Short mmCIF file of C-alpha atoms in Angstrom, two decimals:
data_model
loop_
_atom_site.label_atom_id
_atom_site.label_comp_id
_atom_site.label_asym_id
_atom_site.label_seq_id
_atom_site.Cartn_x
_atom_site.Cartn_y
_atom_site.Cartn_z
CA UNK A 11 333.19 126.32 -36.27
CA UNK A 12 334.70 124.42 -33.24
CA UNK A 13 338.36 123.69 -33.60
CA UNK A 14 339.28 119.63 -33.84
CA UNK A 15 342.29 118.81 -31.99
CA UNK A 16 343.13 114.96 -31.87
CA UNK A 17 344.93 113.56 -29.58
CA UNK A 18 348.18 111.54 -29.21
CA UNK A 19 348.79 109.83 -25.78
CA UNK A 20 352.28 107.97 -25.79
CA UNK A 21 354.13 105.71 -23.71
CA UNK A 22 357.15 104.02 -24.66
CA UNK A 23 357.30 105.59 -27.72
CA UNK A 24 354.05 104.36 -29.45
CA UNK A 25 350.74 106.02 -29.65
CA UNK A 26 348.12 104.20 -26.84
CA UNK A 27 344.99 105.08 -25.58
CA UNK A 28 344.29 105.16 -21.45
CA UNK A 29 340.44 104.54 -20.17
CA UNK A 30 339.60 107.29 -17.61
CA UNK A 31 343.35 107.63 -17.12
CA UNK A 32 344.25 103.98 -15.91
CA UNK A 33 347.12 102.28 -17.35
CA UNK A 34 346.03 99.52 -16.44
CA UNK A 35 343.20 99.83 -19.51
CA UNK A 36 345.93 100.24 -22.02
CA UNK A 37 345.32 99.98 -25.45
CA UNK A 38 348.22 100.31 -28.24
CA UNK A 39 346.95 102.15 -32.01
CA UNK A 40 349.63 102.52 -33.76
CA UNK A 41 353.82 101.93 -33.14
CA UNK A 42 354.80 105.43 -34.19
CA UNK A 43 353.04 108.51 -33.27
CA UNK A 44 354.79 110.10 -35.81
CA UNK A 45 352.68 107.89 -38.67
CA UNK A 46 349.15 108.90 -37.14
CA UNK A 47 350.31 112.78 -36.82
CA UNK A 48 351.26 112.88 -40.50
CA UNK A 49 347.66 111.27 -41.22
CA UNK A 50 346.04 113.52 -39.56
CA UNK A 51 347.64 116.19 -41.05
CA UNK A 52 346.65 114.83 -44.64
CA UNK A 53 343.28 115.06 -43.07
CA UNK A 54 343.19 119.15 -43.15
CA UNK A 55 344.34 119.05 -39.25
CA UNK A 56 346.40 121.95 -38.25
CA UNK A 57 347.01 121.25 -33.99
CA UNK A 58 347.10 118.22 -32.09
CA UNK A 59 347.44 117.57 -28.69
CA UNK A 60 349.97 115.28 -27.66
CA UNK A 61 350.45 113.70 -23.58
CA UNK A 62 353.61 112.30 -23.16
CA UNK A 63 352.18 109.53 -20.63
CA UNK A 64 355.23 108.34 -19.59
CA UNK A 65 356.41 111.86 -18.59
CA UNK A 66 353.54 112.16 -16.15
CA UNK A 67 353.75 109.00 -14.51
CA UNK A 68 357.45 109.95 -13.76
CA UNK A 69 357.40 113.28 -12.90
CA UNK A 70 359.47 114.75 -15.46
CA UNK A 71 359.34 114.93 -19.55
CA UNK A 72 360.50 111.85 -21.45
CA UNK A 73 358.72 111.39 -24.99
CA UNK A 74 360.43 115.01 -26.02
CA UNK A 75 362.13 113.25 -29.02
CA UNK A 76 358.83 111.83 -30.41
CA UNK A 77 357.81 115.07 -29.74
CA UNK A 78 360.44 116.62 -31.82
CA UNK A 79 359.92 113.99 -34.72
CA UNK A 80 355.89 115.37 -34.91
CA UNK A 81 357.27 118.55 -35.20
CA UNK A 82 359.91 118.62 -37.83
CA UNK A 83 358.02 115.97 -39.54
CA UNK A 84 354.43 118.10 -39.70
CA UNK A 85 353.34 121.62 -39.82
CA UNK A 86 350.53 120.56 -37.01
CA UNK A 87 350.72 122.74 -34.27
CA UNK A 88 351.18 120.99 -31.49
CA UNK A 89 350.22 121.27 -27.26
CA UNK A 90 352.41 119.15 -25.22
CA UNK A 91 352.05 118.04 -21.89
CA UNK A 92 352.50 115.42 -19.53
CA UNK A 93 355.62 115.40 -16.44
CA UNK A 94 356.30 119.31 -17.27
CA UNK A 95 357.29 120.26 -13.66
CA UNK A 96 360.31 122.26 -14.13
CA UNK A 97 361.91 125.25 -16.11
CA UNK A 98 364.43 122.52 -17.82
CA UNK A 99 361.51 120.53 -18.49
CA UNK A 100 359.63 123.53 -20.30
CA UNK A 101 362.65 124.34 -22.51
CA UNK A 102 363.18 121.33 -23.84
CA UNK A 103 359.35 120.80 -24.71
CA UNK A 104 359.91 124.10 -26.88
CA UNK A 105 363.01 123.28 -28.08
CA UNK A 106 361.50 120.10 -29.61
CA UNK A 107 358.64 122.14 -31.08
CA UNK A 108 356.08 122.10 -28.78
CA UNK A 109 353.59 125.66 -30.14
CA UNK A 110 352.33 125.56 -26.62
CA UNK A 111 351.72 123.28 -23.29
CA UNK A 112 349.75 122.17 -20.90
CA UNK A 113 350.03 122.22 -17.10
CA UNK A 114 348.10 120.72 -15.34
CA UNK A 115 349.90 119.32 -11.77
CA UNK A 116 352.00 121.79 -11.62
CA UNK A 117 349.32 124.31 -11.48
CA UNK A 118 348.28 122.60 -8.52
CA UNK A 119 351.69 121.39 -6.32
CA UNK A 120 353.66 124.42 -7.46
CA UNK A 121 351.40 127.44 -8.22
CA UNK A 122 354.46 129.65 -8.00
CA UNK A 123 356.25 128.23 -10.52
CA UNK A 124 353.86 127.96 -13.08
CA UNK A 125 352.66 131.60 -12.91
CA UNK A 126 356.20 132.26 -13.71
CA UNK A 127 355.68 130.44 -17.04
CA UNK A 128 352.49 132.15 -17.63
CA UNK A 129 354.14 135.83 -16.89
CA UNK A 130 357.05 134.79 -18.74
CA UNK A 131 355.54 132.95 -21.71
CA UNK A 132 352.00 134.06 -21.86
CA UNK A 133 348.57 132.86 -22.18
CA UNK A 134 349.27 132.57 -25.68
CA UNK A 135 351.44 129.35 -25.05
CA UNK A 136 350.59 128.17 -21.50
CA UNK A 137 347.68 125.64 -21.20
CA UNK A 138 346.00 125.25 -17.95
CA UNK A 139 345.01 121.60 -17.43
CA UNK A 140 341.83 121.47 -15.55
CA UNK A 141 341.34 117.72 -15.37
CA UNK A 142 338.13 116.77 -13.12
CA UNK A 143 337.07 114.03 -10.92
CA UNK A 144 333.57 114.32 -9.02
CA UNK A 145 334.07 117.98 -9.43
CA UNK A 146 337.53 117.59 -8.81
CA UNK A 147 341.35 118.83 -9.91
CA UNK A 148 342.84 115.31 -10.26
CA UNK A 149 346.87 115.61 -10.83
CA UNK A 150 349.75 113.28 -11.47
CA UNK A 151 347.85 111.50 -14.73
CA UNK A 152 344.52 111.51 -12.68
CA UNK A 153 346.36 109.10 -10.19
CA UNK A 154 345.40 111.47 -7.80
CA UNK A 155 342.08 113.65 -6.88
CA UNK A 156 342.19 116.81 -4.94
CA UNK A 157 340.52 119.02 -2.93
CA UNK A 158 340.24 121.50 -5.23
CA UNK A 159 336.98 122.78 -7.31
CA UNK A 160 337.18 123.42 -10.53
CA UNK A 161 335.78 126.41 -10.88
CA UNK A 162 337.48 128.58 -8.55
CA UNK A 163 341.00 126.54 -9.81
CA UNK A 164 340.38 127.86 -13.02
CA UNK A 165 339.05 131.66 -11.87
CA UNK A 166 342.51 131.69 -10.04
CA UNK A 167 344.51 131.01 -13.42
CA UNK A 168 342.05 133.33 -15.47
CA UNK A 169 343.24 136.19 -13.15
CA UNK A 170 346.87 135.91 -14.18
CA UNK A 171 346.25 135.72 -17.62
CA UNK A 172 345.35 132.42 -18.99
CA UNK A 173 343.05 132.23 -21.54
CA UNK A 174 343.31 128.78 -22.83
CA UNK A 175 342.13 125.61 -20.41
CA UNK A 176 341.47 121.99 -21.32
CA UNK A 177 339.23 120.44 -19.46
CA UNK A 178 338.94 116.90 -19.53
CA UNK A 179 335.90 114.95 -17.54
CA UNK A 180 337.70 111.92 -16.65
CA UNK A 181 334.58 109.66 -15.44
CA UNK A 182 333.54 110.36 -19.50
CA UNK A 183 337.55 109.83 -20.68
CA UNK A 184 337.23 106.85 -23.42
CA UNK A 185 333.92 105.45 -22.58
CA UNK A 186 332.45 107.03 -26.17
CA UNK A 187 329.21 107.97 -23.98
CA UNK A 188 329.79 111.87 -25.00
CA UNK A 189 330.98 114.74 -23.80
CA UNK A 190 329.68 116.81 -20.31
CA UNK A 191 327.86 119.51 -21.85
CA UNK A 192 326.64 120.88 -18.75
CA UNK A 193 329.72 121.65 -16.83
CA UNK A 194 331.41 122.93 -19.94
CA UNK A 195 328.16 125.65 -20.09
CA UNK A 196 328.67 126.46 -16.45
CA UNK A 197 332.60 126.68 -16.72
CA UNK A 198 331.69 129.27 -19.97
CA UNK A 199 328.97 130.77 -18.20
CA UNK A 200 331.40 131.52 -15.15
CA UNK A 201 334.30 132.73 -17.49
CA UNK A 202 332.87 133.97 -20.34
CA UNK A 203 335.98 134.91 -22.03
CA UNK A 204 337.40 131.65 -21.96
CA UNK A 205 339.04 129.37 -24.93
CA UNK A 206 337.47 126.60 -23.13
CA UNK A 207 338.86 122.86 -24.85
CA UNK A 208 336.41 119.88 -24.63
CA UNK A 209 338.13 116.64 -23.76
CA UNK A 210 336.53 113.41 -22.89
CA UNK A 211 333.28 111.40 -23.55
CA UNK A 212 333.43 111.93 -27.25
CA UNK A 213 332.27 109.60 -29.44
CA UNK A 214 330.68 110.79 -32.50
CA UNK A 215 330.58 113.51 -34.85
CA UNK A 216 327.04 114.28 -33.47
CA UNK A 217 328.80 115.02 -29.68
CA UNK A 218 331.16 117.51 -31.23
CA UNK A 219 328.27 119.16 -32.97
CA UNK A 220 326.37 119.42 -29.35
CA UNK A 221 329.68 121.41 -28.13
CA UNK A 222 329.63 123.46 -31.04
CA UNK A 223 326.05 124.46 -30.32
CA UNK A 224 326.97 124.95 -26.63
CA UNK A 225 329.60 127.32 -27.60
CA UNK A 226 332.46 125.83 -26.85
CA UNK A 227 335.60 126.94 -28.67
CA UNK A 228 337.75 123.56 -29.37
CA UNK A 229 337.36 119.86 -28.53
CA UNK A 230 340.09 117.02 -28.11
CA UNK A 231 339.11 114.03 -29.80
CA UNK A 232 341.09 110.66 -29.12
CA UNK A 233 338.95 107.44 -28.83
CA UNK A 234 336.66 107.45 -31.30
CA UNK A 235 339.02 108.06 -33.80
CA UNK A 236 341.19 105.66 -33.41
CA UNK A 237 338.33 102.96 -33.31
CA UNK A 238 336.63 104.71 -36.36
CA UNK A 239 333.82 105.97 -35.19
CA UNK A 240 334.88 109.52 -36.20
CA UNK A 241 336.22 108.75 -39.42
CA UNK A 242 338.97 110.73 -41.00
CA UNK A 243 337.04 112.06 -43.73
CA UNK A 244 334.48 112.95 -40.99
CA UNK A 245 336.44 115.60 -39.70
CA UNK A 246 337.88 116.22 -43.27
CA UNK A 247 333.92 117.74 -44.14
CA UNK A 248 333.55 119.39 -40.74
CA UNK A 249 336.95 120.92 -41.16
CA UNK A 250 335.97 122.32 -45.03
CA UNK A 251 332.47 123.60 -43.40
CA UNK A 252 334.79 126.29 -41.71
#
């Protein structure tokens, strides 16, 4: 069964919801993020991911104490990313709880730095965060698009030991339209042993289905939770299928 991971995006404290990463398309779900984790935990949900928003428009982590509210407040597992571009920023995301997190600019702008937190942490509890535009690496919360290809970026990373990527097709990011099936079969055909995690396009229990028959491991689901059209309950059956 294909792990569910649901997704908390915050800025200024409450939890929002970007469309294809423009905060300009803002929309506010709920005041505390600390509320919706606890629901989803009722729900049977054991990890969420959770992008402190704020952090990555300013270059450095700022939503660590929501962060460490989730944390004491659950027992969800919980990714963080968002602004992690230094070693300070990295302990304090684990201080506050954070299981694991995700790097995704700083793969790109300093590759040195975060192979140090892969050979000092492991792929265990670094995320590489493959986000694609066009084919892609977009950085600094998919303000900005590269010149590098995906596949390759993530090759790179595979080599010195991550195991664990989320990639996210931002043209498909909140527009419900479902998830890009193909390039997640190519990315798994390419790296085989990859825990390859789904993010973007979904919209419907039917689209995670479609990823679990395309064998990939885990999706992120955000959206289409949020405006019901994966119910709670929903993922509550999936979940008990396992």
């Amino acid at each position: 069964m294909i792990d569910i991971i649901p997704a908390i995006d915050i800025i200024g404290g409450k939890c929002v919801r970007l469309t294809q990463g423009d905060y300009d398309r803002k929309t506010v779900y709920d005041d505390d993020p600390v509320d919706v984790a606890k629901r989803f935990a009722d729900a049977g949900i054991r990890r969420l991911h959770v992008v402190d928003l704020d952090g990555a428009k300013a270059q450095h982590i700022v939503n660590y104490k929501v962060l460490e509210r989730i944390a004491t407040r659950t027992a969800l597992e919980v990714d963080f990313g968002g602004g992690l571009k230094t070693d300070d920023d990295l302990r304090i995301a684990f201080e506050c709880g954070a299981s694991m997190v995700t790097g995704g600019s700083i793969a790109v702008k300093s590759p040195e730095v975060f192979a140090s937190w892969i050979a000092h942490y492991g792929g265990d509890r670094i995320i590489l965060g493959a986000d694609v535009k066009d084919g892609k690496i977009a950085v600094g919360g998919w303000q900005e698009t590269t010149e590098r290809d995906l596949m390759p970026f993530v090759a790179e990373y595979m080599q010195l030991g991550i195991r664990k990527v989320i990639c996210t097709d931002i043209g498909r990011d909140g527009m419900l339209g479902g998830p890009a099936i193909d390039l997640y079969r190519h990315l798994l055909d390419e790296q085989p042993g990859l825990y390859l995690i789904a993010s973007g396009g979904v919209g419907s229990l039917a689209h995670i289905e479609q990823l679990e028959q395309a064998g990939v491991p885990a999706v992120i689901v955000g959206k289409a939770i949020y405006e019901g059209r994966i119910p709670l309950d929903g993922l509550t059956r999936l979940l008990l299928q396992k």
